[in-house]
CSV table of C-alpha atoms in Angstrom, one decimal:
chain,number,residue,atom,x,y,z
S,234,UNK,CA,0.0,0.0,0.0
S,235,UNK,CA,1.4,3.4,-1.1
S,236,UNK,CA,0.7,5.2,2.1
S,237,UNK,CA,2.3,2.5,4.2
S,238,UNK,CA,5.5,2.6,2.1
S,239,UNK,CA,5.6,6.4,2.5
S,240,UNK,CA,5.0,6.1,6.3
S,241,UNK,CA,7.9,3.6,6.5
S,242,UNK,CA,10.2,5.8,4.5
S,243,UNK,CA,9.4,8.9,6.5
S,244,UNK,CA,9.2,7.5,10.0
S,245,UNK,CA,11.4,4.4,9.9
S,246,UNK,CA,8.7,1.9,10.9
S,247,UNK,CA,5.4,0.5,9.9
S,248,UNK,CA,2.2,2.2,11.0
S,249,UNK,CA,0.2,0.6,13.8
S,250,UNK,CA,-3.1,1.1,12.0
S,251,UNK,CA,-4.4,2.3,8.7
S,252,UNK,CA,-7.9,3.6,8.1
S,253,UNK,CA,-9.8,4.8,5.0
S,254,UNK,CA,-12.7,7.3,5.0
S,255,UNK,CA,-14.5,8.3,1.8
S,256,UNK,CA,-15.6,11.6,0.4
S,257,UNK,CA,-19.3,12.1,-0.3
S,258,UNK,CA,-21.7,13.4,-2.9
S,259,UNK,CA,-25.1,14.7,-1.8
S,260,UNK,CA,-28.0,13.4,-3.7
S,261,UNK,CA,-30.3,16.1,-2.3
S,262,UNK,CA,-30.6,18.3,0.8
S,263,UNK,CA,-28.3,21.2,0.4
S,264,UNK,CA,-27.6,23.8,3.1
S,265,UNK,CA,-30.2,22.1,5.3
S,266,UNK,CA,-27.9,20.4,7.7
S,267,UNK,CA,-27.0,23.5,9.7
S,268,UNK,CA,-30.7,24.4,9.7
S,269,UNK,CA,-31.4,21.1,11.6
S,270,UNK,CA,-33.0,19.7,8.5
S,271,UNK,CA,-32.7,16.5,6.4
S,272,UNK,CA,-30.0,15.4,4.0
S,273,UNK,CA,-29.4,12.4,1.7
S,274,UNK,CA,-25.7,11.9,0.8
S,275,UNK,CA,-23.8,8.8,-0.1
S,276,UNK,CA,-20.1,8.0,0.1
S,277,UNK,CA,-18.1,8.0,-3.1
S,278,UNK,CA,-15.4,5.6,-4.1
S,279,UNK,CA,-12.6,8.1,-3.4
S,280,UNK,CA,-11.3,9.1,-0.1
S,281,UNK,CA,-8.4,9.6,2.3
S,282,UNK,CA,-6.3,6.8,3.8
S,283,UNK,CA,-4.5,7.6,7.0
S,284,UNK,CA,-1.6,5.5,8.4
S,285,UNK,CA,-1.0,6.3,12.1
S,286,UNK,CA,1.2,5.4,15.0
S,287,UNK,CA,0.8,7.2,18.4
S,288,UNK,CA,3.6,9.1,20.1
S,289,UNK,CA,4.2,9.5,23.8
S,290,UNK,CA,5.4,13.1,23.5
S,291,UNK,CA,3.1,15.8,22.2
S,292,UNK,CA,4.8,16.1,18.9
S,293,UNK,CA,2.7,15.6,15.7
S,294,UNK,CA,4.6,14.6,12.5
S,295,UNK,CA,2.5,14.7,9.4
S,296,UNK,CA,3.1,13.6,5.8
S,297,UNK,CA,0.8,14.0,2.9
S,298,UNK,CA,1.5,12.2,-0.4
S,299,UNK,CA,-0.3,15.0,-2.1
S,300,UNK,CA,2.0,17.8,-0.6
S,301,UNK,CA,4.8,17.2,-3.1
S,302,UNK,CA,7.3,16.6,-0.3
S,303,UNK,CA,8.7,13.4,1.1
S,304,UNK,CA,9.6,15.1,4.3
S,305,UNK,CA,7.1,15.2,7.2
S,306,UNK,CA,5.9,18.4,8.8
S,307,UNK,CA,6.7,18.5,12.5
S,308,UNK,CA,4.2,20.4,14.7
S,309,UNK,CA,5.0,21.0,18.4
S,310,UNK,CA,2.0,23.1,19.2
S,311,UNK,CA,-1.5,23.2,17.6
S,312,UNK,CA,-1.0,26.9,16.7
S,313,UNK,CA,1.8,25.9,14.3
S,314,UNK,CA,-0.5,24.1,11.8
S,315,UNK,CA,-1.1,25.6,8.4
S,316,UNK,CA,-3.0,24.6,5.3
S,317,UNK,CA,-4.1,21.0,5.1
S,318,UNK,CA,-2.5,20.2,8.4
S,319,UNK,CA,-5.1,22.2,10.3
S,320,UNK,CA,-7.7,19.5,9.6
S,321,UNK,CA,-5.5,16.8,11.1
S,322,UNK,CA,-4.3,18.9,14.0
S,323,UNK,CA,-7.8,20.1,14.7
S,324,UNK,CA,-8.9,16.5,15.3
S,325,UNK,CA,-6.1,16.0,17.8
S,326,UNK,CA,-7.0,19.3,19.5
S,327,UNK,CA,-10.6,18.1,19.9
S,328,UNK,CA,-9.4,14.8,21.5
S,329,UNK,CA,-7.4,16.8,24.1
S,330,UNK,CA,-5.6,14.8,26.7
S,331,UNK,CA,-6.9,11.5,25.4
S,332,UNK,CA,-4.3,11.6,22.7
S,333,UNK,CA,-0.8,13.0,23.0
S,334,UNK,CA,1.1,13.0,19.7
S,335,UNK,CA,1.2,10.9,16.5
S,336,UNK,CA,3.0,10.1,13.4
S,337,UNK,CA,0.5,10.3,10.5
S,338,UNK,CA,0.8,9.8,6.8
S,339,UNK,CA,-2.2,10.4,4.5
S,340,UNK,CA,-2.9,9.6,0.9
S,341,UNK,CA,-6.0,10.9,-0.8
S,342,UNK,CA,-7.7,10.6,-4.2
S,343,UNK,CA,-10.8,12.8,-3.6
S,344,UNK,CA,-10.8,15.4,-6.4
S,345,UNK,CA,-9.7,18.6,-4.7
S,346,UNK,CA,-12.1,21.5,-4.9
S,347,UNK,CA,-14.8,19.4,-6.5
S,348,UNK,CA,-17.3,19.7,-3.6
S,349,UNK,CA,-16.9,16.0,-2.7
S,350,UNK,CA,-15.7,16.7,0.9
S,351,UNK,CA,-12.1,15.8,0.9
S,352,UNK,CA,-11.7,17.7,4.2
S,353,UNK,CA,-14.3,15.5,6.0
S,354,UNK,CA,-12.6,12.4,4.6
S,355,UNK,CA,-9.3,13.6,6.0
S,356,UNK,CA,-10.7,14.4,9.4
S,357,UNK,CA,-12.7,11.1,9.7
S,358,UNK,CA,-9.9,8.9,8.6
S,359,UNK,CA,-7.5,10.3,11.2
S,360,UNK,CA,-10.1,10.4,14.0
S,361,UNK,CA,-11.1,6.8,13.2
S,362,UNK,CA,-7.5,5.7,13.4
S,363,UNK,CA,-6.9,7.4,16.7
S,364,UNK,CA,-10.1,6.1,18.1
S,365,UNK,CA,-8.9,2.6,17.2
S,366,UNK,CA,-5.3,3.0,18.5
S,367,UNK,CA,-6.3,4.5,21.9
S,368,UNK,CA,-9.4,2.4,22.3
S,369,UNK,CA,-11.5,5.5,22.9
S,370,UNK,CA,-14.8,3.8,22.2
S,371,UNK,CA,-16.2,6.5,20.0
S,372,UNK,CA,-19.2,5.6,17.8
S,373,UNK,CA,-19.2,6.5,14.1
S,374,UNK,CA,-21.5,9.4,14.9
S,375,UNK,CA,-19.3,10.6,17.7
S,376,UNK,CA,-16.3,10.5,15.3
S,377,UNK,CA,-18.4,12.6,12.9
S,378,UNK,CA,-19.3,15.1,15.5
S,379,UNK,CA,-15.7,15.4,16.7
S,380,UNK,CA,-14.5,15.9,13.2
S,381,UNK,CA,-17.2,18.6,12.6
S,382,UNK,CA,-16.0,20.4,15.7
S,383,UNK,CA,-12.4,20.3,14.4
S,384,UNK,CA,-13.6,22.0,11.2
S,385,UNK,CA,-15.9,24.5,13.0
S,386,UNK,CA,-13.8,25.5,16.0
S,387,UNK,CA,-10.2,24.9,14.8
S,388,UNK,CA,-10.3,25.4,11.0
S,389,UNK,CA,-13.0,28.1,11.2
S,390,UNK,CA,-15.4,26.6,8.7
S,391,UNK,CA,-19.0,26.7,10.0
S,392,UNK,CA,-20.1,23.5,8.2
S,393,UNK,CA,-23.0,21.3,9.3
S,394,UNK,CA,-22.7,17.7,10.2
S,395,UNK,CA,-23.6,16.1,6.8
S,396,UNK,CA,-20.1,15.7,5.3
S,397,UNK,CA,-18.5,14.1,8.3
S,398,UNK,CA,-21.6,11.9,9.0
S,399,UNK,CA,-21.6,10.6,5.5
S,400,UNK,CA,-17.9,9.8,5.6
S,401,UNK,CA,-18.3,8.0,8.9
S,402,UNK,CA,-21.6,6.2,8.6
S,403,UNK,CA,-22.4,5.5,5.0
S,404,UNK,CA,-22.9,1.9,3.8
S,405,UNK,CA,-22.1,0.4,0.4
S,406,UNK,CA,-25.1,0.5,-1.9
S,407,UNK,CA,-27.0,2.9,0.2
S,408,UNK,CA,-27.7,6.6,0.6
S,409,UNK,CA,-27.8,8.0,4.2
S,410,UNK,CA,-31.0,9.6,5.2
S,411,UNK,CA,-30.0,11.8,8.1
S,412,UNK,CA,-32.0,14.0,10.5
S,413,UNK,CA,-29.5,16.6,11.4
S,414,UNK,CA,-31.3,17.6,14.6
S,415,UNK,CA,-31.8,14.2,16.2
S,416,UNK,CA,-28.8,12.7,14.4
S,417,UNK,CA,-31.0,9.7,13.7
S,418,UNK,CA,-30.2,8.0,10.4
S,419,UNK,CA,-31.1,5.1,8.2
S,420,UNK,CA,-29.7,3.6,5.0
S,421,UNK,CA,-31.8,3.9,1.9
S,422,UNK,CA,-31.0,1.4,-0.8
S,423,UNK,CA,-29.8,3.1,-3.9
S,424,UNK,CA,-29.4,0.3,-6.5
S,425,UNK,CA,-29.7,2.5,-9.6
S,426,UNK,CA,-27.9,0.0,-11.8
S,427,UNK,CA,-30.8,-2.4,-11.4
S,428,UNK,CA,-33.0,0.2,-13.1
S,429,UNK,CA,-30.5,1.0,-15.9
S,430,UNK,CA,-29.5,4.3,-14.2
S,431,UNK,CA,-26.3,5.9,-13.1
S,432,UNK,CA,-25.3,9.0,-11.1
S,433,UNK,CA,-22.8,11.0,-13.0
S,434,UNK,CA,-20.7,13.6,-11.1
S,435,UNK,CA,-19.8,16.6,-13.3
S,436,UNK,CA,-16.7,18.3,-11.9
S,437,UNK,CA,-16.7,21.9,-13.2
S,438,UNK,CA,-13.0,22.2,-12.3
S,439,UNK,CA,-13.9,25.5,-10.7
S,440,UNK,CA,-12.2,25.5,-7.3
S,441,UNK,CA,-14.3,26.5,-4.4
S,442,UNK,CA,-13.3,27.6,-0.9
S,443,UNK,CA,-15.9,28.0,1.8
S,444,UNK,CA,-13.9,28.8,4.9
S,445,UNK,CA,-15.2,32.3,5.1
S,446,UNK,CA,-17.2,34.6,3.0
S,447,UNK,CA,-20.4,33.6,1.3
S,448,UNK,CA,-21.0,30.3,3.0
S,449,UNK,CA,-20.7,31.8,6.5
S,450,UNK,CA,-23.0,34.7,5.3
S,451,UNK,CA,-25.7,32.2,4.2
S,452,UNK,CA,-25.6,30.5,7.6
S,453,UNK,CA,-25.9,33.8,9.4
S,454,UNK,CA,-28.8,34.8,7.3
S,455,UNK,CA,-30.6,31.6,8.2
S,456,UNK,CA,-30.0,32.0,11.9
S,457,UNK,CA,-31.2,35.6,11.7
S,458,UNK,CA,-34.4,34.6,9.9
S,459,UNK,CA,-35.0,31.8,12.5
S,460,UNK,CA,-34.7,34.4,15.3
S,461,UNK,CA,-37.2,36.7,13.7
S,462,UNK,CA,-39.6,33.9,13.1
S,463,UNK,CA,-39.3,32.7,16.7
S,464,UNK,CA,-38.1,29.2,15.9
S,465,UNK,CA,-35.0,27.2,17.0
S,466,UNK,CA,-34.1,26.5,13.3
S,467,UNK,CA,-35.6,26.9,9.9
S,468,UNK,CA,-36.5,23.2,10.0
S,469,UNK,CA,-39.3,24.3,12.4
S,470,UNK,CA,-41.1,26.6,9.9
S,471,UNK,CA,-44.5,25.0,9.3
S,472,UNK,CA,-46.4,28.0,7.7
S,473,UNK,CA,-44.1,28.9,4.8
S,474,UNK,CA,-46.4,31.5,3.4
S,475,UNK,CA,-46.8,33.2,6.7
S,476,UNK,CA,-43.1,33.1,7.4
S,477,UNK,CA,-42.4,34.7,4.0
S,478,UNK,CA,-44.8,37.6,4.8
S,479,UNK,CA,-42.7,38.5,7.9
S,480,UNK,CA,-39.3,38.6,6.1
S,481,UNK,CA,-37.7,40.6,3.4
S,482,UNK,CA,-34.9,40.4,0.9
S,483,UNK,CA,-32.2,37.7,1.2
S,484,UNK,CA,-33.6,36.2,4.4
S,485,UNK,CA,-36.9,35.6,2.7
S,486,UNK,CA,-35.3,33.7,-0.1
S,487,UNK,CA,-33.1,31.6,2.2
S,488,UNK,CA,-36.1,30.5,4.2
S,489,UNK,CA,-38.0,29.5,1.0
S,490,UNK,CA,-35.1,27.3,-0.1
S,491,UNK,CA,-34.5,25.6,3.2
S,492,UNK,CA,-38.1,24.8,3.9
S,493,UNK,CA,-38.8,23.5,0.3
S,494,UNK,CA,-35.5,21.6,0.2
S,495,UNK,CA,-36.4,19.6,3.3
S,496,UNK,CA,-39.7,18.7,1.7
S,497,UNK,CA,-37.8,17.6,-1.4
S,498,UNK,CA,-35.5,15.3,0.6
S,499,UNK,CA,-38.5,13.6,2.2
S,500,UNK,CA,-40.2,13.2,-1.1
S,501,UNK,CA,-37.2,11.7,-2.8
S,502,UNK,CA,-36.7,9.3,0.1
S,503,UNK,CA,-40.3,8.2,-0.4
S,504,UNK,CA,-39.7,7.6,-4.1
S,505,UNK,CA,-36.6,5.5,-3.5
S,506,UNK,CA,-38.4,3.4,-0.8
S,507,UNK,CA,-41.2,2.9,-3.2
S,508,UNK,CA,-38.8,1.6,-5.8
S,509,UNK,CA,-39.2,4.5,-8.2
S,510,UNK,CA,-35.7,5.9,-8.6
S,511,UNK,CA,-36.3,6.8,-12.3
S,512,UNK,CA,-38.9,9.4,-11.1
S,513,UNK,CA,-36.6,11.5,-8.8
S,514,UNK,CA,-35.2,13.7,-11.6
S,515,UNK,CA,-37.8,16.5,-11.3
S,516,UNK,CA,-36.9,16.9,-7.6
S,517,UNK,CA,-33.2,17.2,-8.5
S,518,UNK,CA,-34.1,19.9,-11.1
S,519,UNK,CA,-36.2,21.8,-8.6
S,520,UNK,CA,-33.4,21.6,-6.0
S,521,UNK,CA,-31.0,23.2,-8.4
S,522,UNK,CA,-33.3,26.0,-9.3
S,523,UNK,CA,-33.9,26.8,-5.7
S,524,UNK,CA,-30.2,26.8,-4.9
S,525,UNK,CA,-29.6,29.0,-7.9
S,526,UNK,CA,-32.4,31.5,-7.4
S,527,UNK,CA,-33.3,31.4,-3.7
S,528,UNK,CA,-30.1,30.4,-2.0
S,529,UNK,CA,-27.8,32.0,-4.6
S,530,UNK,CA,-24.9,29.6,-4.3
S,531,UNK,CA,-24.6,28.3,-7.8
S,532,UNK,CA,-22.2,29.6,-10.5
S,533,UNK,CA,-22.3,30.0,-14.3
S,534,UNK,CA,-20.3,26.8,-14.7
S,535,UNK,CA,-22.7,24.8,-12.5
S,536,UNK,CA,-25.8,26.2,-14.2
S,537,UNK,CA,-24.4,25.4,-17.7
S,538,UNK,CA,-23.5,21.8,-16.5
S,539,UNK,CA,-27.0,21.2,-15.2
S,540,UNK,CA,-28.8,22.7,-18.1
S,541,UNK,CA,-26.6,20.9,-20.7
S,542,UNK,CA,-26.9,17.6,-18.8
S,543,UNK,CA,-30.7,17.7,-18.9
S,544,UNK,CA,-30.6,18.8,-22.5
S,545,UNK,CA,-28.4,15.9,-23.3
S,546,UNK,CA,-30.9,13.4,-21.8
S,547,UNK,CA,-30.3,13.3,-18.0
S,548,UNK,CA,-33.5,12.6,-16.0
S,549,UNK,CA,-32.5,15.4,-13.7
S,550,UNK,CA,-29.4,17.3,-12.4
S,551,UNK,CA,-28.4,19.7,-9.6
S,552,UNK,CA,-25.4,21.3,-8.1
S,553,UNK,CA,-24.1,19.4,-5.1
S,554,UNK,CA,-22.0,20.5,-2.2
S,555,UNK,CA,-21.7,24.0,-0.8
S,556,UNK,CA,-21.7,25.7,-4.1
S,557,UNK,CA,-19.8,28.6,-5.8
S,558,UNK,CA,-18.0,26.0,-7.9
S,559,UNK,CA,-17.3,22.3,-7.5
S,560,UNK,CA,-19.6,19.6,-9.0
S,561,UNK,CA,-23.1,18.8,-10.2
S,562,UNK,CA,-24.7,15.4,-10.0
S,563,UNK,CA,-27.0,14.1,-12.8
S,564,UNK,CA,-29.3,11.1,-12.9
S,565,UNK,CA,-28.8,9.4,-16.2
S,566,UNK,CA,-30.1,6.4,-18.0
S,567,UNK,CA,-27.1,4.2,-19.0
S,568,UNK,CA,-27.9,4.5,-22.7
S,569,UNK,CA,-27.7,8.3,-22.4
S,570,UNK,CA,-24.4,8.7,-20.6
S,571,UNK,CA,-22.4,9.5,-23.7
S,572,UNK,CA,-25.0,12.0,-24.9
S,573,UNK,CA,-25.0,13.8,-21.6
S,574,UNK,CA,-21.2,14.0,-21.5
S,575,UNK,CA,-21.1,15.2,-25.1
S,576,UNK,CA,-23.7,17.9,-24.4
S,577,UNK,CA,-21.9,19.2,-21.3
S,578,UNK,CA,-18.5,19.1,-23.0
S,579,UNK,CA,-19.8,21.0,-26.0
S,580,UNK,CA,-21.4,23.7,-23.8
S,581,UNK,CA,-18.1,24.3,-22.0
S,582,UNK,CA,-16.2,24.3,-25.2
S,583,UNK,CA,-18.5,26.9,-26.7
S,584,UNK,CA,-17.7,29.2,-23.8
S,585,UNK,CA,-13.9,28.5,-24.0
S,586,UNK,CA,-14.0,27.0,-20.5
S,587,UNK,CA,-11.7,24.2,-19.3
S,588,UNK,CA,-13.2,20.8,-20.1
S,589,UNK,CA,-15.3,19.3,-17.3
S,590,UNK,CA,-14.4,16.0,-15.7
S,591,UNK,CA,-17.0,13.2,-15.5
S,592,UNK,CA,-16.9,10.8,-12.5
S,593,UNK,CA,-19.4,7.9,-12.3
S,594,UNK,CA,-20.2,7.3,-8.6
S,595,UNK,CA,-21.8,4.4,-6.9
S,596,UNK,CA,-22.5,4.4,-3.1
S,597,UNK,CA,-19.4,3.2,-1.3
S,598,UNK,CA,-18.6,2.1,2.2
S,599,UNK,CA,-18.0,4.6,5.1
S,600,UNK,CA,-14.9,4.7,7.3
S,601,UNK,CA,-13.2,1.4,7.9
S,602,UNK,CA,-9.9,-0.1,8.9
S,603,UNK,CA,-7.8,-1.4,6.0
S,604,UNK,CA,-4.7,-2.6,7.9
């Protein structure tokens, strides 16, 4: 295994454990997690593998095979972490005195900046390995929550729980229906191949960075609207028309998206449980329009990808992830895959944009030990 060889070369011994955690793609339920709502992600076949050995001192030595250097970064205090190392050091910081130091090598193949949650995969793989090594007894959801706190409190990204929960809890062949308030979840079978269907990820190759700016602004707008409506979170809005009458401007639009998106998640889950995956396309389309017009987190590249995919024969498509770039996901009949790819590629070429990347995704397994 490549990461084990790199660990051995950097640290002079074999790692004591190796864990893999996947990235995720969200089928539907965007920007609902931090509003205590519903989401439906599934794990993708790409992720981060972490090789780890504990240390008795408080030193952290980190190596990433994607950093371009064969030399590990040595961190004596948490404040010394920079860049990608913040996500790893943040996990150790959240564990506090339960973990002292560690030698860690990571290897990832989640497409960077594509909205497939490489950061959550990094956090969950390291947290899972440390949980294993120190016999901490953390459940997968507790690992997800700890990883979320690392990103919220240490990295400074105000994300919800969806990404980390998907990386930690997902099962092969299933989407994860998650109630982000109660943290209750259940697997929803997602055997699209049996229906002659595929999910196609369209990577716009437009890098996105959420750790500030517009993402945080959207969350603040939702929290402000909830206070004005007298509810704990927008998930609690029952009278949408009445709520909209009491709000103005951007807050009004944010509430419209969150409330209707929660309904779309529940409706899509109902269709999947009824064995009607071919009929979910209209919900994907409606989700994208809401994200574009009400939540305003799409981008020209995402809009063109979605429109061209549908024009090329996709049953439905939507942006996925936090937005402002990244990827779209399309539901496509297998006999229309080439047509959809050609349609999107042609639309990008007409605008002299970099060619998009197409990634076929099937629901993969969540975090697990590999060695």
